[in-house]
Amino acid sequence: MVEVPTIARDAGPSRDRLLLAVGIVGSAFCLRLVFASLSVRLPEVVSATGIQPWQVGVLTTLPVLCLGLCAPAAPVLARRWGVERSLFGALLLIAVGTALRALGPVWALFSFSVLAGGAIAVANVLLPTLVKRDFPDRTALLTGAYVTAISGGAAFAAAVTVPVEVILDGGWRTGLSMWAIPALAALCLWWPRLLLKGKRDGDVVLPVTGLWRDPLAWSVALFMGFQSALAFCVLGWLAPILRERGLDAVTAGLVLSVLIVVQLATSLTIPSVASRWQGQKLIAVLLSIAGTVGLLGLLLAPLAQVWVWAVIQGLAQGGLFSLALTMVLLRSPDSHVASHLSGMAQSVGYVPAALAPLGVGLLHQWTGGFEAVAWLVALIGSGLVVTGLIAGRPSLVTARTRAVFNPKPAG
């Protein structure tokens, strides 16, 4: 086997690196707006469109499922067109899907939500690739920053969707479509860089061998999946659950927003802490238990305690997400393996992440309440603990980059 070292790139002037970092963080801000804005307006969408309960489960599941199904395409696109061009295209599709899902017809709501979900999947994979490639000396800092931006975007959408609707005197269509604007703004961050930079060999992602046969890679992927399952149960169903339990729409949205806002504290700090430790098993277990208990509290505890459980779950969830992404980078020997491991983690991982919200919807339909959902949450938490113990071991996956001579993006 021919060893291909991580492509050594001149980091360039500090201004260029700063602009790249801003582009990464700005792009990350757009990656959960679609989910959070739908969550807080879901009852109104159901009432206006007349979709059946099983269709509600499908609506909350399909975009998440696309995160897994479309993730493997990201390394292929990055090899063909380059990482940054592929990310630009993904952001464009996110903007289109977000805007057009609110056209009105049910087919548009479903199909353009799927389009946005697929594009988010590509961006999800490419952002860690950029961090590993261009910021090897600032991996923990940039990982924390863009994970914080993801959580911050979701919190912002959950908090302001309803108030902005009221100010604009618009309905749910306004609340869903307006989140195309941040994606368009992110496109503006990348466009000048693409024009000035052109194409370079270092922008492509090379193929790797042995990844899908590696048990450590599978544990990283499943840890990503179980933490995502918890996250999308919260993002997709917490506001409707709290409203059914007795909270009004604005308060339920604020609880979800607070839960996501407090994620910023751990999403920013956990990558740095985890990178300093020899292994991450202990931190993975502690965060897994806290995230599971926090969600159980939101489901079952008295509403008077809702803010306490929201803070506990939010702190744990922010740490779990950033830890999962950090372990993708820590377990990878170079940026090419990191890209493929990120694709594998999100491809394998988002299957349980997609099935979990569907399971919540089905359990609610069958039982008429949300008490049975607690057993599903406990099962997810158990999977988190087991996979965290394996993925947190201080070692690298055995996959290695395969030599390709003179790889160049087409165009």
mmCIF file of C-alpha atoms in Angstrom:
data_model
loop_
_atom_site.group_PDB
_atom_site.id
_atom_site.type_symbol
_atom_site.label_atom_id
_atom_site.label_comp_id
_atom_site.label_asym_id
_atom_site.label_seq_id
_atom_site.Cartn_x
_atom_site.Cartn_y
_atom_site.Cartn_z
ATOM 1 C CA MET A 1 0.000 0.000 0.000
ATOM 2 C CA VAL A 2 1.294 3.459 -0.873
ATOM 3 C CA GLU A 3 1.030 5.870 2.004
ATOM 4 C CA VAL A 4 -0.411 9.275 1.087
ATOM 5 C CA PRO A 5 0.224 11.841 3.773
ATOM 6 C CA THR A 6 -2.275 14.517 4.601
ATOM 7 C CA ILE A 7 -1.961 17.151 1.906
ATOM 8 C CA ALA A 8 0.291 19.836 3.247
ATOM 9 C CA ARG A 9 -1.209 23.205 2.384
ATOM 10 C CA ASP A 10 0.119 26.626 3.008
ATOM 11 C CA ALA A 11 -2.321 28.052 5.475
ATOM 12 C CA GLY A 12 -1.927 31.394 3.742
ATOM 13 C CA PRO A 13 -2.300 34.792 5.329
ATOM 14 C CA SER A 14 -4.102 34.983 8.616
ATOM 15 C CA ARG A 15 -6.854 36.989 6.923
ATOM 16 C CA ASP A 16 -7.497 34.147 4.483
ATOM 17 C CA ARG A 17 -7.733 31.647 7.326
ATOM 18 C CA LEU A 18 -10.080 33.954 9.209
ATOM 19 C CA LEU A 19 -12.385 34.265 6.200
ATOM 20 C CA LEU A 20 -12.360 30.495 5.783
ATOM 21 C CA ALA A 21 -13.211 30.027 9.459
ATOM 22 C CA VAL A 22 -16.079 32.512 9.146
ATOM 23 C CA GLY A 23 -17.344 30.611 6.111
ATOM 24 C CA ILE A 24 -17.271 27.319 8.014
ATOM 25 C CA VAL A 25 -19.100 28.756 11.028
ATOM 26 C CA GLY A 26 -21.597 30.660 8.865
ATOM 27 C CA SER A 27 -22.403 27.522 6.901
ATOM 28 C CA ALA A 28 -22.838 25.519 10.092
ATOM 29 C CA PHE A 29 -25.407 28.035 11.339
ATOM 30 C CA CYS A 30 -27.724 26.948 8.491
ATOM 31 C CA LEU A 31 -27.687 23.200 9.131
ATOM 32 C CA ARG A 32 -30.544 22.852 11.667
ATOM 33 C CA LEU A 33 -32.826 25.776 10.787
ATOM 34 C CA VAL A 34 -35.060 23.531 8.682
ATOM 35 C CA PHE A 35 -35.738 21.163 11.588
ATOM 36 C CA ALA A 36 -36.181 23.667 14.422
ATOM 37 C CA SER A 37 -38.529 25.968 12.498
ATOM 38 C CA LEU A 38 -40.796 23.059 11.504
ATOM 39 C CA SER A 39 -40.862 21.746 15.065
ATOM 40 C CA VAL A 40 -42.321 24.909 16.601
ATOM 41 C CA ARG A 41 -44.957 25.257 13.833
ATOM 42 C CA LEU A 42 -45.808 21.567 13.419
ATOM 43 C CA PRO A 43 -49.345 21.741 14.910
ATOM 44 C CA GLU A 44 -50.210 24.657 12.590
ATOM 45 C CA VAL A 45 -48.762 22.853 9.567
ATOM 46 C CA VAL A 46 -50.820 19.760 10.385
ATOM 47 C CA SER A 47 -53.978 21.818 10.819
ATOM 48 C CA ALA A 48 -53.480 23.767 7.587
ATOM 49 C CA THR A 49 -52.526 20.838 5.374
ATOM 50 C CA GLY A 50 -54.749 18.172 6.911
ATOM 51 C CA ILE A 51 -52.021 15.534 6.847
ATOM 52 C CA GLN A 52 -52.631 12.341 8.791
ATOM 53 C CA PRO A 53 -50.724 11.343 11.956
ATOM 54 C CA TRP A 54 -48.635 8.786 10.066
ATOM 55 C CA GLN A 55 -47.726 11.493 7.549
ATOM 56 C CA VAL A 56 -46.556 13.716 10.394
ATOM 57 C CA GLY A 57 -44.140 10.967 11.405
ATOM 58 C CA VAL A 58 -42.935 10.663 7.826
ATOM 59 C CA LEU A 59 -42.508 14.443 7.536
ATOM 60 C CA THR A 60 -40.281 14.580 10.611
ATOM 61 C CA THR A 61 -38.398 11.443 9.557
ATOM 62 C CA LEU A 62 -37.670 11.855 5.843
ATOM 63 C CA PRO A 63 -35.296 14.848 6.055
ATOM 64 C CA VAL A 64 -33.344 13.152 8.842
ATOM 65 C CA LEU A 65 -33.215 9.913 6.864
ATOM 66 C CA CYS A 66 -31.789 11.913 3.960
ATOM 67 C CA LEU A 67 -28.950 12.988 6.240
ATOM 68 C CA GLY A 68 -27.882 9.368 6.308
ATOM 69 C CA LEU A 69 -28.751 8.315 2.770
ATOM 70 C CA CYS A 70 -27.023 11.269 1.107
ATOM 71 C CA ALA A 71 -23.945 11.481 3.354
ATOM 72 C CA PRO A 72 -21.874 8.965 1.298
ATOM 73 C CA ALA A 73 -22.257 11.225 -1.745
ATOM 74 C CA ALA A 74 -20.247 14.003 -0.095
ATOM 75 C CA PRO A 75 -16.737 12.471 -0.533
ATOM 76 C CA VAL A 76 -17.624 11.544 -4.115
ATOM 77 C CA LEU A 77 -18.734 15.091 -4.891
ATOM 78 C CA ALA A 78 -15.680 16.505 -3.121
ATOM 79 C CA ARG A 79 -13.367 14.370 -5.222
ATOM 80 C CA ARG A 80 -15.140 15.397 -8.423
ATOM 81 C CA TRP A 81 -15.661 19.104 -7.797
ATOM 82 C CA GLY A 82 -13.558 19.963 -4.747
ATOM 83 C CA VAL A 83 -14.647 20.421 -1.147
ATOM 84 C CA GLU A 84 -15.536 24.091 -1.293
ATOM 85 C CA ARG A 85 -17.437 23.962 -4.589
ATOM 86 C CA SER A 86 -19.439 21.006 -3.309
ATOM 87 C CA LEU A 87 -20.237 22.864 -0.092
ATOM 88 C CA PHE A 88 -21.366 25.888 -2.110
ATOM 89 C CA GLY A 89 -23.744 23.703 -4.102
ATOM 90 C CA ALA A 90 -25.106 22.132 -0.921
ATOM 91 C CA LEU A 91 -25.831 25.543 0.604
ATOM 92 C CA LEU A 92 -27.630 26.603 -2.580
ATOM 93 C CA LEU A 93 -29.890 23.538 -2.410
ATOM 94 C CA ILE A 94 -30.534 24.147 1.299
ATOM 95 C CA ALA A 95 -31.738 27.654 0.452
ATOM 96 C CA VAL A 96 -33.956 26.404 -2.396
ATOM 97 C CA GLY A 97 -35.449 23.550 -0.377
ATOM 98 C CA THR A 98 -36.094 25.733 2.663
ATOM 99 C CA ALA A 99 -37.857 28.428 0.650
ATOM 100 C CA LEU A 100 -39.967 26.177 -1.567
ATOM 101 C CA ARG A 101 -41.171 23.718 1.100
ATOM 102 C CA ALA A 102 -43.651 26.405 2.205
ATOM 103 C CA LEU A 103 -45.331 26.815 -1.201
ATOM 104 C CA GLY A 104 -48.511 25.324 0.212
ATOM 105 C CA PRO A 105 -49.186 21.933 -1.407
ATOM 106 C CA VAL A 106 -48.401 18.865 0.655
ATOM 107 C CA TRP A 107 -46.153 17.486 -2.089
ATOM 108 C CA ALA A 108 -43.994 20.625 -1.875
ATOM 109 C CA LEU A 109 -43.726 20.367 1.910
ATOM 110 C CA PHE A 110 -42.448 16.799 1.673
ATOM 111 C CA SER A 111 -40.313 16.952 -1.474
ATOM 112 C CA PHE A 112 -38.467 20.178 -0.733
ATOM 113 C CA SER A 113 -37.910 19.149 2.888
ATOM 114 C CA VAL A 114 -36.209 16.047 1.466
ATOM 115 C CA LEU A 115 -34.120 18.214 -0.879
ATOM 116 C CA ALA A 116 -32.967 20.383 2.010
ATOM 117 C CA GLY A 117 -32.205 17.312 4.132
ATOM 118 C CA GLY A 118 -30.048 15.767 1.398
ATOM 119 C CA ALA A 119 -28.100 18.977 0.928
ATOM 120 C CA ILE A 120 -27.575 19.318 4.679
ATOM 121 C CA ALA A 121 -26.144 15.795 4.671
ATOM 122 C CA VAL A 122 -23.442 16.821 2.189
ATOM 123 C CA ALA A 123 -22.579 19.941 4.181
ATOM 124 C CA ASN A 124 -22.483 17.908 7.415
ATOM 125 C CA VAL A 125 -19.720 15.723 5.965
ATOM 126 C CA LEU A 126 -17.698 18.446 4.275
ATOM 127 C CA LEU A 127 -17.346 20.818 7.230
ATOM 128 C CA PRO A 128 -15.211 18.412 9.339
ATOM 129 C CA THR A 129 -13.123 17.775 6.219
ATOM 130 C CA LEU A 130 -12.327 21.482 5.942
ATOM 131 C CA VAL A 131 -11.467 21.678 9.635
ATOM 132 C CA LYS A 132 -9.114 18.688 9.469
ATOM 133 C CA ARG A 133 -7.544 19.913 6.213
ATOM 134 C CA ASP A 134 -7.050 23.630 6.852
ATOM 135 C CA PHE A 135 -6.926 23.908 10.642
ATOM 136 C CA PRO A 136 -4.880 20.930 11.908
ATOM 137 C CA ASP A 137 -3.491 23.212 14.621
ATOM 138 C CA ARG A 138 -6.945 24.501 15.626
ATOM 139 C CA THR A 139 -9.103 21.394 15.236
ATOM 140 C CA ALA A 140 -10.737 21.552 18.677
ATOM 141 C CA LEU A 141 -11.355 25.314 18.447
ATOM 142 C CA LEU A 142 -12.949 25.190 14.993
ATOM 143 C CA THR A 143 -14.937 22.053 15.803
ATOM 144 C CA GLY A 144 -16.335 23.737 18.898
ATOM 145 C CA ALA A 145 -17.088 26.909 16.948
ATOM 146 C CA TYR A 146 -19.014 25.290 14.130
ATOM 147 C CA VAL A 147 -20.891 22.879 16.403
ATOM 148 C CA THR A 148 -21.845 25.902 18.502
ATOM 149 C CA ALA A 149 -23.059 27.623 15.335
ATOM 150 C CA ILE A 150 -25.210 24.606 14.459
ATOM 151 C CA SER A 151 -26.809 24.642 17.908
ATOM 152 C CA GLY A 152 -27.079 28.418 17.868
ATOM 153 C CA GLY A 153 -28.912 28.361 14.557
ATOM 154 C CA ALA A 154 -31.396 25.818 15.851
ATOM 155 C CA ALA A 155 -31.943 27.825 19.030
ATOM 156 C CA PHE A 156 -32.443 31.023 17.057
ATOM 157 C CA ALA A 157 -34.988 29.380 14.760
ATOM 158 C CA ALA A 158 -36.899 27.867 17.673
ATOM 159 C CA ALA A 159 -37.017 31.175 19.526
ATOM 160 C CA VAL A 160 -37.893 33.682 16.814
ATOM 161 C CA THR A 161 -39.977 31.785 14.245
ATOM 162 C CA VAL A 162 -43.309 32.524 15.963
ATOM 163 C CA PRO A 163 -42.500 36.143 16.998
ATOM 164 C CA VAL A 164 -41.280 37.024 13.489
ATOM 165 C CA GLU A 165 -44.450 35.529 12.019
ATOM 166 C CA VAL A 166 -46.479 37.817 14.262
ATOM 167 C CA ILE A 167 -44.415 40.882 13.354
ATOM 168 C CA LEU A 168 -44.717 40.162 9.631
ATOM 169 C CA ASP A 169 -48.387 39.224 10.004
ATOM 170 C CA GLY A 170 -47.619 35.977 8.196
ATOM 171 C CA GLY A 171 -48.618 32.383 8.712
ATOM 172 C CA TRP A 172 -46.695 29.142 8.996
ATOM 173 C CA ARG A 173 -45.470 29.488 5.404
ATOM 174 C CA THR A 174 -43.583 32.631 6.388
ATOM 175 C CA GLY A 175 -42.157 30.880 9.435
ATOM 176 C CA LEU A 176 -40.790 28.019 7.335
ATOM 177 C CA SER A 177 -39.576 29.835 4.229
ATOM 178 C CA MET A 178 -37.769 32.760 5.859
ATOM 179 C CA TRP A 179 -34.931 30.472 6.968
ATOM 180 C CA ALA A 180 -33.647 30.371 3.405
ATOM 181 C CA ILE A 181 -32.145 33.817 4.040
ATOM 182 C CA PRO A 182 -29.247 32.632 6.276
ATOM 183 C CA ALA A 183 -28.303 30.000 3.663
ATOM 184 C CA LEU A 184 -28.185 32.714 0.995
ATOM 185 C CA ALA A 185 -25.994 34.801 3.288
ATOM 186 C CA ALA A 186 -23.645 31.834 3.745
ATOM 187 C CA LEU A 187 -23.376 31.527 -0.039
ATOM 188 C CA CYS A 188 -22.117 35.102 -0.117
ATOM 189 C CA LEU A 189 -19.287 34.109 2.246
ATOM 190 C CA TRP A 190 -18.047 31.397 -0.131
ATOM 191 C CA TRP A 191 -18.562 33.041 -3.536
ATOM 192 C CA PRO A 192 -15.580 35.474 -3.378
ATOM 193 C CA ARG A 193 -13.306 32.692 -2.146
ATOM 194 C CA LEU A 194 -14.271 30.429 -5.042
ATOM 195 C CA LEU A 195 -13.649 33.204 -7.568
ATOM 196 C CA LEU A 196 -10.237 34.106 -6.164
ATOM 197 C CA LYS A 197 -9.008 30.623 -5.358
ATOM 198 C CA GLY A 198 -9.953 28.641 -8.458
ATOM 199 C CA LYS A 199 -9.236 24.909 -8.330
ATOM 200 C CA ARG A 200 -6.326 23.274 -6.580
ATOM 201 C CA ASP A 201 -5.345 19.652 -6.198
ATOM 202 C CA GLY A 202 -5.499 19.990 -2.436
ATOM 203 C CA ASP A 203 -9.239 20.645 -2.572
ATOM 204 C CA VAL A 204 -10.175 17.085 -3.529
ATOM 205 C CA VAL A 205 -10.824 14.134 -1.247
ATOM 206 C CA LEU A 206 -8.926 10.930 -2.092
ATOM 207 C CA PRO A 207 -10.414 7.423 -1.704
ATOM 208 C CA VAL A 208 -9.597 5.277 1.333
ATOM 209 C CA THR A 209 -9.530 1.532 1.961
ATOM 210 C CA GLY A 210 -10.555 -0.604 4.936
ATOM 211 C CA LEU A 211 -12.899 1.848 6.636
ATOM 212 C CA TRP A 212 -16.113 -0.191 6.515
ATOM 213 C CA ARG A 213 -14.343 -3.247 7.953
ATOM 214 C CA ASP A 214 -13.049 -1.382 10.982
ATOM 215 C CA PRO A 215 -14.911 -2.013 14.307
ATOM 216 C CA LEU A 216 -13.732 1.306 15.721
ATOM 217 C CA ALA A 217 -15.187 3.146 12.731
ATOM 218 C CA TRP A 218 -18.503 1.379 13.286
ATOM 219 C CA SER A 219 -18.545 2.365 16.954
ATOM 220 C CA VAL A 220 -17.890 6.009 16.050
ATOM 221 C CA ALA A 221 -20.693 5.848 13.483
ATOM 222 C CA LEU A 222 -23.182 4.312 15.919
ATOM 223 C CA PHE A 223 -22.264 6.770 18.671
ATOM 224 C CA MET A 224 -22.999 9.550 16.185
ATOM 225 C CA GLY A 225 -26.309 7.867 15.385
ATOM 226 C CA PHE A 226 -27.537 7.386 18.931
ATOM 227 C CA GLN A 227 -26.701 10.944 19.965
ATOM 228 C CA SER A 228 -28.434 12.179 16.808
ATOM 229 C CA ALA A 229 -31.474 10.054 17.679
ATOM 230 C CA LEU A 230 -31.778 11.877 21.000
ATOM 231 C CA ALA A 231 -31.196 15.235 19.324
ATOM 232 C CA PHE A 232 -33.847 14.791 16.646
ATOM 233 C CA CYS A 233 -36.388 13.468 19.134
ATOM 234 C CA VAL A 234 -35.895 16.748 20.973
ATOM 235 C CA LEU A 235 -35.781 18.919 17.866
ATOM 236 C CA GLY A 236 -38.737 17.305 16.165
ATOM 237 C CA TRP A 237 -41.045 16.478 19.067
ATOM 238 C CA LEU A 238 -40.234 18.393 22.247
ATOM 239 C CA ALA A 239 -42.328 21.449 21.387
ATOM 240 C CA PRO A 240 -45.400 19.387 20.362
ATOM 241 C CA ILE A 241 -44.978 17.187 23.456
ATOM 242 C CA LEU A 242 -44.828 20.177 25.774
ATOM 243 C CA ARG A 243 -47.819 21.774 24.075
ATOM 244 C CA GLU A 244 -49.833 18.595 24.528
ATOM 245 C CA ARG A 245 -48.753 18.512 28.169
ATOM 246 C CA GLY A 246 -50.209 22.007 28.674
ATOM 247 C CA LEU A 247 -47.740 24.695 27.588
ATOM 248 C CA ASP A 248 -48.706 27.324 25.017
ATOM 249 C CA ALA A 249 -46.912 27.591 21.664
ATOM 250 C CA VAL A 250 -44.634 30.482 22.629
ATOM 251 C CA THR A 251 -43.552 28.925 25.941
ATOM 252 C CA ALA A 252 -42.925 25.541 24.336
ATOM 253 C CA GLY A 253 -40.793 27.234 21.693
ATOM 254 C CA LEU A 254 -38.874 29.091 24.390
ATOM 255 C CA VAL A 255 -38.194 25.877 26.312
ATOM 256 C CA LEU A 256 -36.813 24.304 23.146
ATOM 257 C CA SER A 257 -34.797 27.443 22.471
ATOM 258 C CA VAL A 258 -33.332 27.498 25.987
ATOM 259 C CA LEU A 259 -32.472 23.815 25.705
ATOM 260 C CA ILE A 260 -30.591 24.511 22.475
ATOM 261 C CA VAL A 261 -28.975 27.720 23.731
ATOM 262 C CA VAL A 262 -27.389 25.997 26.721
ATOM 263 C CA GLN A 263 -25.893 23.490 24.281
ATOM 264 C CA LEU A 264 -23.556 26.290 23.227
ATOM 265 C CA ALA A 265 -21.629 26.039 26.494
ATOM 266 C CA THR A 266 -20.696 22.384 26.065
ATOM 267 C CA SER A 267 -20.517 22.331 22.265
ATOM 268 C CA LEU A 268 -17.830 25.008 22.472
ATOM 269 C CA THR A 269 -15.818 23.495 25.340
ATOM 270 C CA ILE A 270 -16.120 19.711 24.988
ATOM 271 C CA PRO A 271 -13.928 19.417 21.831
ATOM 272 C CA SER A 272 -11.047 21.143 23.602
ATOM 273 C CA VAL A 273 -11.471 19.051 26.757
ATOM 274 C CA ALA A 274 -11.837 15.789 24.830
ATOM 275 C CA SER A 275 -8.782 16.512 22.665
ATOM 276 C CA ARG A 276 -6.605 16.839 25.755
ATOM 277 C CA TRP A 277 -7.642 13.468 27.175
ATOM 278 C CA GLN A 278 -5.952 10.232 26.200
ATOM 279 C CA GLY A 279 -9.368 8.640 25.679
ATOM 280 C CA GLN A 280 -12.936 9.884 25.778
ATOM 281 C CA LYS A 281 -14.769 6.943 27.384
ATOM 282 C CA LEU A 282 -15.569 8.629 30.696
ATOM 283 C CA ILE A 283 -16.845 11.843 29.178
ATOM 284 C CA ALA A 284 -18.931 9.872 26.653
ATOM 285 C CA VAL A 285 -20.641 7.866 29.403
ATOM 286 C CA LEU A 286 -21.331 10.875 31.627
ATOM 287 C CA LEU A 287 -22.832 12.891 28.793
ATOM 288 C CA SER A 288 -24.882 9.919 27.605
ATOM 289 C CA ILE A 289 -26.462 9.385 31.018
ATOM 290 C CA ALA A 290 -27.177 13.093 31.496
ATOM 291 C CA GLY A 291 -28.743 13.466 28.055
ATOM 292 C CA THR A 292 -30.988 10.448 28.563
ATOM 293 C CA VAL A 293 -32.108 11.415 32.066
ATOM 294 C CA GLY A 294 -32.737 14.990 30.945
ATOM 295 C CA LEU A 295 -35.077 13.927 28.146
ATOM 296 C CA LEU A 296 -36.886 11.497 30.438
ATOM 297 C CA GLY A 297 -37.449 14.371 32.835
ATOM 298 C CA LEU A 298 -38.984 16.478 30.066
ATOM 299 C CA LEU A 299 -41.294 13.607 29.174
ATOM 300 C CA LEU A 300 -42.403 12.521 32.640
ATOM 301 C CA ALA A 301 -41.546 15.077 35.329
ATOM 302 C CA PRO A 302 -44.000 17.803 36.433
ATOM 303 C CA LEU A 303 -44.108 20.844 34.137
ATOM 304 C CA ALA A 304 -42.896 23.016 37.011
ATOM 305 C CA GLN A 305 -39.476 21.382 36.559
ATOM 306 C CA VAL A 306 -39.383 21.734 32.785
ATOM 307 C CA TRP A 307 -36.685 24.424 32.744
ATOM 308 C CA VAL A 308 -34.343 22.373 34.955
ATOM 309 C CA TRP A 309 -34.605 19.304 32.760
ATOM 310 C CA ALA A 310 -34.239 21.430 29.634
ATOM 311 C CA VAL A 311 -30.925 22.797 30.901
ATOM 312 C CA ILE A 312 -29.632 19.347 31.880
ATOM 313 C CA GLN A 313 -30.602 17.801 28.559
ATOM 314 C CA GLY A 314 -29.287 20.750 26.584
ATOM 315 C CA LEU A 315 -25.877 20.762 28.243
ATOM 316 C CA ALA A 316 -25.525 17.027 27.696
ATOM 317 C CA GLN A 317 -26.814 17.115 24.107
ATOM 318 C CA GLY A 318 -24.445 19.890 23.106
ATOM 319 C CA GLY A 319 -21.556 17.911 24.551
ATOM 320 C CA LEU A 320 -22.634 14.677 22.858
ATOM 321 C CA PHE A 321 -22.860 16.272 19.413
ATOM 322 C CA SER A 322 -19.501 18.008 19.628
ATOM 323 C CA LEU A 323 -17.896 14.899 21.139
ATOM 324 C CA ALA A 324 -19.195 12.722 18.282
ATOM 325 C CA LEU A 325 -17.725 15.074 15.680
ATOM 326 C CA THR A 326 -14.495 15.420 17.633
ATOM 327 C CA MET A 327 -14.087 11.635 17.778
ATOM 328 C CA VAL A 328 -14.427 11.500 13.981
ATOM 329 C CA LEU A 329 -11.355 13.736 13.763
ATOM 330 C CA LEU A 330 -9.434 12.132 16.635
ATOM 331 C CA ARG A 331 -9.890 8.624 15.218
ATOM 332 C CA SER A 332 -8.758 9.696 11.686
ATOM 333 C CA PRO A 333 -5.090 9.722 10.588
ATOM 334 C CA ASP A 334 -5.616 12.389 7.864
ATOM 335 C CA SER A 335 -8.226 14.671 6.281
ATOM 336 C CA HIS A 336 -9.142 12.132 3.579
ATOM 337 C CA VAL A 337 -9.982 9.436 6.124
ATOM 338 C CA ALA A 338 -11.765 12.082 8.203
ATOM 339 C CA SER A 339 -14.013 12.917 5.242
ATOM 340 C CA HIS A 340 -14.908 9.283 4.600
ATOM 341 C CA LEU A 341 -15.342 8.497 8.315
ATOM 342 C CA SER A 342 -17.592 11.554 8.622
ATOM 343 C CA GLY A 343 -19.610 10.257 5.679
ATOM 344 C CA MET A 344 -19.805 6.773 7.182
ATOM 345 C CA ALA A 345 -20.714 8.099 10.638
ATOM 346 C CA GLN A 346 -23.537 10.170 9.258
ATOM 347 C CA SER A 347 -24.675 7.534 6.772
ATOM 348 C CA VAL A 348 -24.855 4.768 9.384
ATOM 349 C CA GLY A 349 -25.641 7.063 12.261
ATOM 350 C CA TYR A 350 -28.600 8.934 10.857
ATOM 351 C CA VAL A 351 -30.560 5.723 10.299
ATOM 352 C CA PRO A 352 -31.403 5.427 14.032
ATOM 353 C CA ALA A 353 -31.638 9.223 14.095
ATOM 354 C CA ALA A 354 -34.371 9.058 11.448
ATOM 355 C CA LEU A 355 -36.170 6.107 12.989
ATOM 356 C CA ALA A 356 -36.308 7.665 16.453
ATOM 357 C CA PRO A 357 -38.658 10.583 15.588
ATOM 358 C CA LEU A 358 -40.766 8.171 13.558
ATOM 359 C CA GLY A 359 -40.905 5.886 16.583
ATOM 360 C CA VAL A 360 -42.027 8.778 18.760
ATOM 361 C CA GLY A 361 -44.822 9.594 16.329
ATOM 362 C CA LEU A 362 -45.984 5.993 16.052
ATOM 363 C CA LEU A 363 -45.900 5.410 19.814
ATOM 364 C CA HIS A 364 -47.908 8.571 20.332
ATOM 365 C CA GLN A 365 -50.458 7.482 17.737
ATOM 366 C CA TRP A 366 -50.802 3.978 19.214
ATOM 367 C CA THR A 367 -50.937 4.953 22.886
ATOM 368 C CA GLY A 368 -52.465 8.426 22.756
ATOM 369 C CA GLY A 369 -49.709 9.818 24.993
ATOM 370 C CA PHE A 370 -45.969 10.121 25.319
ATOM 371 C CA GLU A 371 -45.285 7.880 28.329
ATOM 372 C CA ALA A 372 -44.290 4.939 26.118
ATOM 373 C CA VAL A 373 -41.700 7.142 24.445
ATOM 374 C CA ALA A 374 -39.685 6.952 27.671
ATOM 375 C CA TRP A 375 -38.794 3.327 26.910
ATOM 376 C CA LEU A 376 -37.505 4.334 23.493
ATOM 377 C CA VAL A 377 -35.391 7.074 25.075
ATOM 378 C CA ALA A 378 -33.940 4.595 27.592
ATOM 379 C CA LEU A 379 -33.024 2.219 24.757
ATOM 380 C CA ILE A 380 -31.252 5.007 22.873
ATOM 381 C CA GLY A 381 -29.381 5.987 26.035
ATOM 382 C CA SER A 382 -28.174 2.421 26.536
ATOM 383 C CA GLY A 383 -26.833 2.346 22.987
ATOM 384 C CA LEU A 384 -25.031 5.630 23.614
ATOM 385 C CA VAL A 385 -23.234 4.281 26.662
ATOM 386 C CA VAL A 386 -22.104 1.067 24.942
ATOM 387 C CA THR A 387 -20.855 2.706 21.750
ATOM 388 C CA GLY A 388 -19.253 5.565 23.680
ATOM 389 C CA LEU A 389 -17.138 3.104 25.658
ATOM 390 C CA ILE A 390 -15.776 1.648 22.397
ATOM 391 C CA ALA A 391 -15.499 4.819 20.313
ATOM 392 C CA GLY A 392 -13.751 6.618 23.177
ATOM 393 C CA ARG A 393 -10.682 4.374 23.075
ATOM 394 C CA PRO A 394 -7.454 6.292 22.249
ATOM 395 C CA SER A 395 -6.657 4.737 18.859
ATOM 396 C CA LEU A 396 -6.983 5.372 15.115
ATOM 397 C CA VAL A 397 -9.124 3.581 12.577
ATOM 398 C CA THR A 398 -7.124 1.216 10.358
ATOM 399 C CA ALA A 399 -8.377 2.763 7.087
ATOM 400 C CA ARG A 400 -5.712 4.424 4.990
ATOM 401 C CA THR A 401 -5.699 6.843 2.077
ATOM 402 C CA ARG A 402 -5.213 5.264 -1.332
ATOM 403 C CA ALA A 403 -2.681 6.831 -3.708
ATOM 404 C CA VAL A 404 -4.140 8.550 -6.761
ATOM 405 C CA PHE A 405 -1.817 10.362 -9.124
ATOM 406 C CA ASN A 406 -2.681 13.953 -10.083
ATOM 407 C CA PRO A 407 -6.286 14.034 -8.905
ATOM 408 C CA LYS A 408 -8.053 17.053 -10.356
ATOM 409 C CA PRO A 409 -11.631 18.189 -10.094
ATOM 410 C CA ALA A 410 -13.508 18.319 -13.333
ATOM 411 C CA GLY A 411 -14.883 21.446 -14.895
#
